[in-house]
Tab-separated table of C-alpha atoms in Angstrom:
chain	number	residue	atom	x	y	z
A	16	UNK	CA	-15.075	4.588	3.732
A	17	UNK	CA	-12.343	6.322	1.824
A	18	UNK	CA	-10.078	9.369	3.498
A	19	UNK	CA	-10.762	12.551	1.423
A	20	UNK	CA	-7.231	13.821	2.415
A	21	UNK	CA	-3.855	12.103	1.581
A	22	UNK	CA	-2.098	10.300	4.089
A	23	UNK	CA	0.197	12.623	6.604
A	24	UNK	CA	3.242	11.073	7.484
A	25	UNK	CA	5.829	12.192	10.342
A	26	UNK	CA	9.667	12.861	9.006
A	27	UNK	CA	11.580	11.428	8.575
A	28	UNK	CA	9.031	9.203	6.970
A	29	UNK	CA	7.854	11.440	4.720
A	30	UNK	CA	10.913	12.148	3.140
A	31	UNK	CA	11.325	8.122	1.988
A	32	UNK	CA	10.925	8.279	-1.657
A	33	UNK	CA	7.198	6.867	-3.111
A	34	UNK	CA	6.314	5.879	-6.598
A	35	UNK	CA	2.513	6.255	-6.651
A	36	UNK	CA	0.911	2.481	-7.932
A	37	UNK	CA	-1.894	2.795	-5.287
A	38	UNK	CA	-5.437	4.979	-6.550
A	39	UNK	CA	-4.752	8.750	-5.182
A	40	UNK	CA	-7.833	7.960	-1.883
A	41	UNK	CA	-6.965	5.409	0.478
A	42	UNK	CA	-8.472	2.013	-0.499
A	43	UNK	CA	-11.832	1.573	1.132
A	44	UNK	CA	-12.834	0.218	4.773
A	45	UNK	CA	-16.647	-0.973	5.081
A	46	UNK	CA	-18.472	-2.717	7.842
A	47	UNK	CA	-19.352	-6.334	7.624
A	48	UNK	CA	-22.815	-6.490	9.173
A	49	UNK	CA	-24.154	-9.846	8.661
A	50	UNK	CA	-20.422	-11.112	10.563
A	51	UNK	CA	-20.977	-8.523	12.981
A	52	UNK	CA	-24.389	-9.847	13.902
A	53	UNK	CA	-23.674	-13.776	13.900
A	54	UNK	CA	-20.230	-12.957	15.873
A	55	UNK	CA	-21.893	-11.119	18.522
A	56	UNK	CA	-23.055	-13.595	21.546
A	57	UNK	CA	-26.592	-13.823	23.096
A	58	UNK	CA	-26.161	-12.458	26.427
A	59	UNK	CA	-26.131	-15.016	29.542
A	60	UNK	CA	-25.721	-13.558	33.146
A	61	UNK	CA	-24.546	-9.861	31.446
A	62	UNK	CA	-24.551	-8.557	28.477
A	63	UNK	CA	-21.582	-9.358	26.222
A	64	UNK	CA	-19.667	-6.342	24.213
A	65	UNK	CA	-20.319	-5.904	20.462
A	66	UNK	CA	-18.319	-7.199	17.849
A	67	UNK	CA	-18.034	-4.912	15.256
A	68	UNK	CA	-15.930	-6.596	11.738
A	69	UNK	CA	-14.886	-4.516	9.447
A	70	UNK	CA	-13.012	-4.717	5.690
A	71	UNK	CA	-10.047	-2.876	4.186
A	72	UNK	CA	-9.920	-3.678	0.770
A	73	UNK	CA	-6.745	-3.950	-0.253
A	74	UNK	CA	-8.005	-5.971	-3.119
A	75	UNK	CA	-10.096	-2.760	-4.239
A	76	UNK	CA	-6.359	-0.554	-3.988
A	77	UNK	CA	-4.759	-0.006	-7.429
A	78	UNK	CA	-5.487	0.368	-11.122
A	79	UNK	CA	-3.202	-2.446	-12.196
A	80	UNK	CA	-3.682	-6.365	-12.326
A	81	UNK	CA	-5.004	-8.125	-9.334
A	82	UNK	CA	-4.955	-5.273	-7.103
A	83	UNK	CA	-3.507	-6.763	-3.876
A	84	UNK	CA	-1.410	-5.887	-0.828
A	85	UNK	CA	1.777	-6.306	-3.075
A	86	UNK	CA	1.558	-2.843	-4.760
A	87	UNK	CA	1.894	-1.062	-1.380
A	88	UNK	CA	5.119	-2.699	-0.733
A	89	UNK	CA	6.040	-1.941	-3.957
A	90	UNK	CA	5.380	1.710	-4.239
A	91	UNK	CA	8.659	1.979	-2.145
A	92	UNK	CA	10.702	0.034	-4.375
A	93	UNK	CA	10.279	1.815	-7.484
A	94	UNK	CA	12.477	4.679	-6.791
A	95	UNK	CA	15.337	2.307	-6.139
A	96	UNK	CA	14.344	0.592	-9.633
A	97	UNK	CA	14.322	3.868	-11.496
A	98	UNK	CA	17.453	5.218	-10.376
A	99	UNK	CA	20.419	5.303	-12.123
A	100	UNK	CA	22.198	3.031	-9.782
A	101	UNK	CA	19.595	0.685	-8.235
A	102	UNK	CA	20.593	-1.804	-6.026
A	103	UNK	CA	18.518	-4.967	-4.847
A	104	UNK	CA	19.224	-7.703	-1.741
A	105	UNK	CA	20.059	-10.451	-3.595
A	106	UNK	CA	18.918	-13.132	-0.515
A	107	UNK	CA	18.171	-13.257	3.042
A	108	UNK	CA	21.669	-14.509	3.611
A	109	UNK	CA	23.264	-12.184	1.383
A	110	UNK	CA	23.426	-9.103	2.574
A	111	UNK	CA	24.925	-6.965	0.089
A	112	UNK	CA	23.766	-5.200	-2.533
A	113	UNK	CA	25.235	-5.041	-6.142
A	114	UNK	CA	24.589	-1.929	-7.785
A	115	UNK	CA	23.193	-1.805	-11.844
A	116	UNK	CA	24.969	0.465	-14.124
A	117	UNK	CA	21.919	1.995	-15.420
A	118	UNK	CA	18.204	1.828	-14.793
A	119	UNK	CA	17.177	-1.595	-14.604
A	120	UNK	CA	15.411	-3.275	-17.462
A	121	UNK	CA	13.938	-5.944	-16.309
A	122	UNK	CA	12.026	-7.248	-13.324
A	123	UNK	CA	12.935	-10.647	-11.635
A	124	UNK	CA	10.806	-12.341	-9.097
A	125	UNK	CA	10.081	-15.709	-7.492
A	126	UNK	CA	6.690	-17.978	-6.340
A	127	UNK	CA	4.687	-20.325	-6.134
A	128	UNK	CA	2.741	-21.282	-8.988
A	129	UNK	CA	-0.015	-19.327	-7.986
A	130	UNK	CA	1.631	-16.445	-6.405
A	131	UNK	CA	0.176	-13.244	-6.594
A	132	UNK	CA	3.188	-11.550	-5.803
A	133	UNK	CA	4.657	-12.487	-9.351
A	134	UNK	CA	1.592	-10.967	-10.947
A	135	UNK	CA	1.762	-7.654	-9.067
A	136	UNK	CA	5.531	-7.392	-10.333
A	137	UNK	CA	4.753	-8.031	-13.716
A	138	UNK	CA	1.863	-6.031	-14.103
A	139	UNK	CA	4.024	-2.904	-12.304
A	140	UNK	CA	7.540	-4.395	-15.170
A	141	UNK	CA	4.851	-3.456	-18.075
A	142	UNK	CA	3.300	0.136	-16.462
A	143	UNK	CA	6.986	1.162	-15.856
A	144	UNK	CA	8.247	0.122	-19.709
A	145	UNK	CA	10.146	-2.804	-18.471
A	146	UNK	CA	10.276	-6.721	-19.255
A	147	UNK	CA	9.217	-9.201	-16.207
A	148	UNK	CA	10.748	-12.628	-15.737
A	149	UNK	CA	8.938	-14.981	-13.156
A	150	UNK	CA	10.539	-18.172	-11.872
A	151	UNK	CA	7.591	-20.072	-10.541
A	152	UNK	CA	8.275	-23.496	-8.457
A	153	UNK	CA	5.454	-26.230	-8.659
A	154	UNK	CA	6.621	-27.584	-5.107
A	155	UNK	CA	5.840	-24.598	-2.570
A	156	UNK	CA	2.946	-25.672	-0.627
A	157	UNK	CA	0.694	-28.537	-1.878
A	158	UNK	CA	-1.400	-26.876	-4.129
A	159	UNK	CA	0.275	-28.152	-7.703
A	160	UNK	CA	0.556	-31.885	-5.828
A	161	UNK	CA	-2.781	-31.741	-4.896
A	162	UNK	CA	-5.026	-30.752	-7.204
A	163	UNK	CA	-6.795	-33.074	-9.278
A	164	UNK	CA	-5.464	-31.526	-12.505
A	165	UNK	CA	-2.074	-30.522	-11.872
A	166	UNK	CA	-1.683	-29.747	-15.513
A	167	UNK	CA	-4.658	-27.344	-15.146
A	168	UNK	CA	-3.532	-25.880	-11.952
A	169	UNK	CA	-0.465	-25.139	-13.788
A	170	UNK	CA	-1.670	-22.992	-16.457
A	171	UNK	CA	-4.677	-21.087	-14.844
A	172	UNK	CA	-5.100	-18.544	-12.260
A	173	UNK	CA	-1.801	-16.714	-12.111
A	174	UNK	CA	-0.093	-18.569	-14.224
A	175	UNK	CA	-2.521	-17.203	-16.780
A	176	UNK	CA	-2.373	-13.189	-15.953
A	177	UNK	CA	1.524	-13.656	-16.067
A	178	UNK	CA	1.200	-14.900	-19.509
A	179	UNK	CA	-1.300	-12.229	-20.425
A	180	UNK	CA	0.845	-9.593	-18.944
A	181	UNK	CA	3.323	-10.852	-21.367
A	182	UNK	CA	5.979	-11.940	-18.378
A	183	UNK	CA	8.460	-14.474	-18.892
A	184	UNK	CA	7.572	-17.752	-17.114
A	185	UNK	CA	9.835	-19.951	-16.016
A	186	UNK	CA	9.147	-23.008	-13.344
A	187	UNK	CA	11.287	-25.669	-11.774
A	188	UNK	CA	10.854	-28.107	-9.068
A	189	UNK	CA	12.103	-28.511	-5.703
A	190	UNK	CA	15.281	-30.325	-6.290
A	191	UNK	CA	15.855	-27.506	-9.842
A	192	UNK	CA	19.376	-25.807	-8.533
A	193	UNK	CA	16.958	-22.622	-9.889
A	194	UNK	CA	13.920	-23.394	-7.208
A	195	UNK	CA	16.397	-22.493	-4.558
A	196	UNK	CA	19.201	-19.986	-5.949
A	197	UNK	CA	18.129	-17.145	-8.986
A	198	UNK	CA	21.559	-15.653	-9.024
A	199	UNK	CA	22.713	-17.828	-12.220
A	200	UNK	CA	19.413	-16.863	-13.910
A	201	UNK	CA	20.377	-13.428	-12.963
A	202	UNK	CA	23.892	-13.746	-13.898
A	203	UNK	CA	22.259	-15.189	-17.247
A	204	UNK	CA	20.517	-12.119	-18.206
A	205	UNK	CA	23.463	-9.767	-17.554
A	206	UNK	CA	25.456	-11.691	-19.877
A	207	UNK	CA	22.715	-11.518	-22.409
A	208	UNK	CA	22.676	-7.256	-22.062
A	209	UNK	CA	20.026	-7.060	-19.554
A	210	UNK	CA	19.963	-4.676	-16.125
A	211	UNK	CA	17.836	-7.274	-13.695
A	212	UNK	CA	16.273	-5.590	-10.825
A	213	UNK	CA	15.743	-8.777	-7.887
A	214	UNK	CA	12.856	-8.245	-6.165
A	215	UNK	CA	12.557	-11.320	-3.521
A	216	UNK	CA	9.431	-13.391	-3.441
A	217	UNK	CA	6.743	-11.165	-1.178
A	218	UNK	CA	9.205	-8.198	-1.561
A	219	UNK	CA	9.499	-8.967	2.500
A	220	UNK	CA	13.666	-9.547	2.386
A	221	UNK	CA	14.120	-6.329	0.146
A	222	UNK	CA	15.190	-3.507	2.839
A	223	UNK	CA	12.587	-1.876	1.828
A	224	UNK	CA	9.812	-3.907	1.736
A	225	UNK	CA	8.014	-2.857	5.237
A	226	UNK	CA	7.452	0.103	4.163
A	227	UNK	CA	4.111	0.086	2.681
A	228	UNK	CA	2.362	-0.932	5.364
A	229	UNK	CA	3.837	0.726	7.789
A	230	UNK	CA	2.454	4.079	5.544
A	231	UNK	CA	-0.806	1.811	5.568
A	232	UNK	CA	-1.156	2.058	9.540
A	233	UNK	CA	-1.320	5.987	9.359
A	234	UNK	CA	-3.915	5.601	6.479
A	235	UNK	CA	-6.059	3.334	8.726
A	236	UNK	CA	-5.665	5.732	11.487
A	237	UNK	CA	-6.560	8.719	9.285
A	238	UNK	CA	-9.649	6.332	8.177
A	239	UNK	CA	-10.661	5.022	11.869
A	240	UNK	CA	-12.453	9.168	12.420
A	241	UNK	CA	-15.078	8.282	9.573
A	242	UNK	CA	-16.293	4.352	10.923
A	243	UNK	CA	-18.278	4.585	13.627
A	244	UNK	CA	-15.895	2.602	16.137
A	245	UNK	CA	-17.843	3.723	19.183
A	246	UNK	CA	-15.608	4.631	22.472
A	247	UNK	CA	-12.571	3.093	21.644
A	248	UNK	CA	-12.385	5.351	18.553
A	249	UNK	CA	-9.938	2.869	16.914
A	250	UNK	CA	-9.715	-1.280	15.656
A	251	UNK	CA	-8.909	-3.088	18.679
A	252	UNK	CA	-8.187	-6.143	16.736
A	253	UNK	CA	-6.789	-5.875	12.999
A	254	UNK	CA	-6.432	-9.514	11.082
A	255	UNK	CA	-3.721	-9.623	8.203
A	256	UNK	CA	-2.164	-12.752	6.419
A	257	UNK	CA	1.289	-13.457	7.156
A	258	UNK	CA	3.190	-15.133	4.416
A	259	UNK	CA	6.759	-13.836	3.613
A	260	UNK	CA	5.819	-11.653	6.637
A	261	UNK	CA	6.096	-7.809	6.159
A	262	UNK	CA	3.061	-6.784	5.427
A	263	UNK	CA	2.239	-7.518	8.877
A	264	UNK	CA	5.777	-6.581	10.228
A	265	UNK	CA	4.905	-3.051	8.701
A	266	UNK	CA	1.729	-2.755	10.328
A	267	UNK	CA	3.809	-2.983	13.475
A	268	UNK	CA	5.935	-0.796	12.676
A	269	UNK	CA	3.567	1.733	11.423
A	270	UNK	CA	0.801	1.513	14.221
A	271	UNK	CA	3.613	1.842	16.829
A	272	UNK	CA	4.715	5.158	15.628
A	273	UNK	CA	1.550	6.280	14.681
A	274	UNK	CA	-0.205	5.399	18.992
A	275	UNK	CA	3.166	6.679	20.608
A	276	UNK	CA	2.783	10.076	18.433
A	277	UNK	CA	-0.618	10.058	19.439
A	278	UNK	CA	-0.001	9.427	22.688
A	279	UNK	CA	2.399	12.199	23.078
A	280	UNK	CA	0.627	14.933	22.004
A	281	UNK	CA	-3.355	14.071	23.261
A	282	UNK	CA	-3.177	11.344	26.184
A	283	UNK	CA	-2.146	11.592	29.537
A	284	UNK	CA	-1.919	7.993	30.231
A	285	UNK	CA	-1.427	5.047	27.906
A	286	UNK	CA	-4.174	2.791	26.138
A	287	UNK	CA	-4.218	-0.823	25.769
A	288	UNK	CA	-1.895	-2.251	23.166
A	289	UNK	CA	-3.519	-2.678	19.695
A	290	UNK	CA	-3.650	-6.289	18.810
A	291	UNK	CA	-2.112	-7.071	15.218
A	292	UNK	CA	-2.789	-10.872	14.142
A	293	UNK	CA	-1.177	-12.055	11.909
A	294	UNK	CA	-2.831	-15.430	10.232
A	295	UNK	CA	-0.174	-17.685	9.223
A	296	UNK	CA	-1.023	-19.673	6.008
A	297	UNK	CA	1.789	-21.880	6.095
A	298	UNK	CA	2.803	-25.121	7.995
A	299	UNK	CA	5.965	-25.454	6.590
A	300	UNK	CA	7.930	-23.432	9.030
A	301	UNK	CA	7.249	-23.207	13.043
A	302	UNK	CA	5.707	-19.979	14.655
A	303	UNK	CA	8.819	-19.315	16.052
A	304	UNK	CA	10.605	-18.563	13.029
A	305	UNK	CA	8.019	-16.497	11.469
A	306	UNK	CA	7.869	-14.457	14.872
A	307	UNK	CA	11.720	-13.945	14.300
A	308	UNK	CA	11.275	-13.073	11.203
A	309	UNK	CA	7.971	-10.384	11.344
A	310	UNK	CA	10.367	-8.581	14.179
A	311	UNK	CA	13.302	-8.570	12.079
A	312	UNK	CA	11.197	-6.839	9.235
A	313	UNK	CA	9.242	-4.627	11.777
A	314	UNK	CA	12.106	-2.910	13.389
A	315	UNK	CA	14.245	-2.942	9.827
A	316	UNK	CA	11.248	-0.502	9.027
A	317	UNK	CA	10.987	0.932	12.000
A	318	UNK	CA	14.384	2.330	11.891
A	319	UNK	CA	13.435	3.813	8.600
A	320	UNK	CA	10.780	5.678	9.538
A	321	UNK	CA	11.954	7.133	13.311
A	322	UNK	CA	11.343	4.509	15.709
A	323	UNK	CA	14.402	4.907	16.835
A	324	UNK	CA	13.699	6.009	20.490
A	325	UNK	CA	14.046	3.379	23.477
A	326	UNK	CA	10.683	4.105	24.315
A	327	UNK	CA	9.576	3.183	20.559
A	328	UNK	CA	11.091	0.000	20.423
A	329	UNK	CA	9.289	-2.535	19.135
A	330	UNK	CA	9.827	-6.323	20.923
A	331	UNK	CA	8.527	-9.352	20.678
A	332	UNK	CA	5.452	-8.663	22.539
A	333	UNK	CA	4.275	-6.357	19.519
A	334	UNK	CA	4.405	-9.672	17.313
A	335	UNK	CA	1.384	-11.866	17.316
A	336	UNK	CA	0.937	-14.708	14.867
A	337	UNK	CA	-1.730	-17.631	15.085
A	338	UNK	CA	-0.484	-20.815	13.534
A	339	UNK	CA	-3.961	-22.998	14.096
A	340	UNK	CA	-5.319	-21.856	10.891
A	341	UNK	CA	-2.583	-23.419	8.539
A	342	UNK	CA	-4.200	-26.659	7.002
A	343	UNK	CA	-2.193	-29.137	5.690
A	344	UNK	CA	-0.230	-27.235	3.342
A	345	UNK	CA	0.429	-23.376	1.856
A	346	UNK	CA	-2.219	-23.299	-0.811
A	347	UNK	CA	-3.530	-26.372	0.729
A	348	UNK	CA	-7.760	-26.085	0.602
A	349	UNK	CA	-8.944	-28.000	4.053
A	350	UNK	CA	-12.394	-28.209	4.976
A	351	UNK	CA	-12.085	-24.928	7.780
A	352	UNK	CA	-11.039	-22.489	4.784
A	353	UNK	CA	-13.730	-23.838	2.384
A	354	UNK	CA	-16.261	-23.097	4.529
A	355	UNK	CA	-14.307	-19.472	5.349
A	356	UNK	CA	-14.300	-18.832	1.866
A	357	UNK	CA	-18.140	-19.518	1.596
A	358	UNK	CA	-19.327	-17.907	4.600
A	359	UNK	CA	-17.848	-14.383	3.227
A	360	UNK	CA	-19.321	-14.773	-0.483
A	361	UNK	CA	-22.912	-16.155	0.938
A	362	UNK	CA	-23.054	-13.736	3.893
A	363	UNK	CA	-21.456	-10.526	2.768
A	364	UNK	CA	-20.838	-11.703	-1.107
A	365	UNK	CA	-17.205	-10.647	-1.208
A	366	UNK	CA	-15.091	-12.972	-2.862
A	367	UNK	CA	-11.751	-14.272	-0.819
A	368	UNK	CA	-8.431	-16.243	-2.011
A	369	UNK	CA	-8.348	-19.957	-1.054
A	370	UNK	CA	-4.471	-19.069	-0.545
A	371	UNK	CA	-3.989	-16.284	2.399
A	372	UNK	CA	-7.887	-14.647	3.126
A	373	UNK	CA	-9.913	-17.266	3.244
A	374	UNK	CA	-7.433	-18.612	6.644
A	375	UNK	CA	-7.292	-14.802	7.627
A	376	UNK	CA	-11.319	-15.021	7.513
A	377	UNK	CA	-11.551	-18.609	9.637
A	378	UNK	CA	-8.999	-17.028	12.331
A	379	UNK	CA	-10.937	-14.158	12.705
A	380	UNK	CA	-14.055	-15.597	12.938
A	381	UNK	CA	-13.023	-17.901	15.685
A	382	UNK	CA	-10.964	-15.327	17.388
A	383	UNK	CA	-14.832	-13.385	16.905
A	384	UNK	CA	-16.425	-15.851	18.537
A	385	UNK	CA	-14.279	-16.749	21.138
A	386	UNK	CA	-13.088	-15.288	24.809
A	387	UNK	CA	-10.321	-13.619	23.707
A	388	UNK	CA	-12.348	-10.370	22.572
A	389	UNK	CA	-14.543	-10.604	25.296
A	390	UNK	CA	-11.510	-10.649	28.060
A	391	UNK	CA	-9.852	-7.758	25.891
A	392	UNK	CA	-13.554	-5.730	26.486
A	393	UNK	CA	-13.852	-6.331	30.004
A	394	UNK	CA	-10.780	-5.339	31.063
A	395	UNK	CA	-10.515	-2.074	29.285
A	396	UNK	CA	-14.406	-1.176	29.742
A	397	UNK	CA	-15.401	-1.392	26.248
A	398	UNK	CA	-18.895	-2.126	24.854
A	399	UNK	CA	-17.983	-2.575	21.463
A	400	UNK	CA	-15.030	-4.546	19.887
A	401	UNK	CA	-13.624	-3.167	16.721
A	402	UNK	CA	-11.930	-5.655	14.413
A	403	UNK	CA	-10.636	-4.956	10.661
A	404	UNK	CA	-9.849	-7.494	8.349
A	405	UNK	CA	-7.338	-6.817	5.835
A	406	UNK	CA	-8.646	-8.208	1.957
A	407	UNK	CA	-5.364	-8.680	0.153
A	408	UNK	CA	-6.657	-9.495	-2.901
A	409	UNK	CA	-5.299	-13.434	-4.338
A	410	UNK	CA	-9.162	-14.129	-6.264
A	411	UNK	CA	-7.804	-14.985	-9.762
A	412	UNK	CA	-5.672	-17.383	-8.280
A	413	UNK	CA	-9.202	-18.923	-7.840
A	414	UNK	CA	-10.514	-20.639	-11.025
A	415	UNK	CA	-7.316	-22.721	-10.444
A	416	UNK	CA	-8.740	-24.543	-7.471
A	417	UNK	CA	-11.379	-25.124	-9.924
A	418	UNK	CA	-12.029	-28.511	-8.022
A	419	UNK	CA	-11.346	-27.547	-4.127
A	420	UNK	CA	-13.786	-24.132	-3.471
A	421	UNK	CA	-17.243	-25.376	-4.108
């Protein structure tokens, strides 16, 4: 279902400058009916609610390469890149910024080998005029080490749109000084005459990288009047990767302004807290960090876009990650999200990442099938569960897992 009006936005949010990479209608929600059916429990000693799944596709979202949950974060960005002065965070534990003199002239990024991220940037480097550089490490995750062609794995998928997007690749290992520090390659390319714009990997340690999804939770809103979500009038439950972590950190941020404006103007009394999972895909870290970390980002944008009220502040108890669906590795294929991957294509024929989705999918469905939905029903009177699942795109990262999806 796709909003026939564009996305209103309270100041001072609306006055952040956009750069429009997105297609002008919101990208498109649709039920799920074959999940909805298998996730919805016989009824024992009284009847159990309905669990109704829905699908944003993100994946469905822009014109450009690989359309993906990327662009939105990037759509914010671009004005900064564009200007006459940009500046960029250089890292996470460097806060300042270094200005350009003059527009910047190329775009610099960082991934895994498969990262869709890098692909998003240097599909948006060549729509904008620009050149694209992409250091790539073979070591994030297990996906290079395991795969039974590594040299394959290396040179399809991503790897392959980056080339045919006409990026410059570049990829190191772990122990590369490079892997772990771009500011020489940086350094490099202003000595050679070049303006490099740094765009972190994920775009979630740019200041501005919260942003797009914080604009998605009012166009999710906006879209929850045309789905037929029953009494609660709303998704109860909305299930989102979390990788560099502010694409769900903007959700957050975005859904908190968006239920305490509504709440101010039409309720008299406050509704049950929306629940926001994020899936981690990623072992390599513990919860705890990444819960840091998506409330870092989350009130970073909140603060951008007026949650600046006591009332509005957003705490730990917003931020809800679920670690059990990691595997062994980031971009790791176990057993639980092979079978996610081909539950979605043989039930509802939709096509998922083996990266970030497919784990958002086997979360979900256990989350589906579990009590948790069922205690949130009974205790705020609901008959009918609304969950969303949020498609970020990832599938041509797919033909190079070749050997691990079917």
């Amino acid at each position: 279902m796709r909003s026939r009006t564009s996305t209103q936005l309270p100041p001072p949010f609306n006055q952040l400058p956009r750069h429009p990479i997105l297609y002008p209608d919101p990208s498109p929600i649709h039920t799920l009916p074959t999940l909805t059916r298998i996730s919805t429990r016989t009824p024992h000693a009284h009847p159990s609610p309905r669990i109704c799944i829905f699908a944003k596709r993100e994946d469905h979202g822009s014109p450009l390469a690989c359309a993906g949950n990327k662009y939105r974060k990037l759509e914010y960005i671009v004005p900064d890149i564009r200007s006459q002065r940009p500046t960029y965070h250089y890292h996470e534990f460097h806060p300042t910024t270094q200005p350009l003199q003059g527009q910047a002239t190329i775009l610099v990024t960082e991934g895994a080998l498969q990262s869709n991220h890098t692909v998003q940037v240097a599909a948006l480097a060549r729509n904008l005029g620009l050149k694209a550089l992409v250091l790539l490490n073979r070591d994030t995750g297990g996906g290079y080490k395991t795969s039974s062609s590594p040299e394959h794995f290396a040179q399809l998928g991503n790897v392959q749109i980056n080339k045919l997007l006409g990026a410059e690749i570049r990829t190191y290992n772990a122990n590369d000084p490079e892997a772990t520090d771009a500011q020489p390659v940086l350094e490099e390319l202003r000595n050679a005459g070049q303006r490099p714009y740094w765009i972190p990997g994920g775009a979630s340690l740019h200041h501005l990288g919260g942003l797009g999804y914080a604009r998605a939770a009012f166009e999710i809103a906006e879209q929850e009047r045309e789905c037929p979500l029953g009494s609660s009038g709303r998704f109860d439950f909305i299930f989102v990767a979390c990788g560099s972590g502010s694409t769900v950190a903007g959700l957050i941020a975005g859904f908190k302004l968006v239920d305490s404006l509504r709440m101010g103007a039409a309720e008299n009394s406050p509704r049950a807290s929306r629940n926001i999972i994020g899936i981690l895909n990623s072992p390599t870290k513990p919860r705890a960090y990444h819960e840091e970390r998506v409330l870092r980002f989350a009130r970073r944008a909140g603060q951008l876009i007026g949650l600046s009220n006591s009332e509005r502040e957003i705490t730990m108890d917003d931020v809800q990650l679920d670690d059990r669906f990691v595997g062994e590795g980031y971009g790791v294929v176990d057993d639980e999200t092979r079978q996610a991957l081909s539950m979605m294509a043989e039930t509802e024929g939709i096509v998922l990442d083996p990266v970030y989705t497919a784990k958002v999918a086997a979360g979900m469905m256990h989350w589906a099938q579990g009590e948790e939905m069922i205690e949130y029903a009974e205790k705020n009177g609901l008959r009918q569960v609304n969950v969303l699942f949020i498609h970020t795109g990832g599938q041509a990262a797919m033909s190079a897992y070749f050997d691990r999806v079917v």
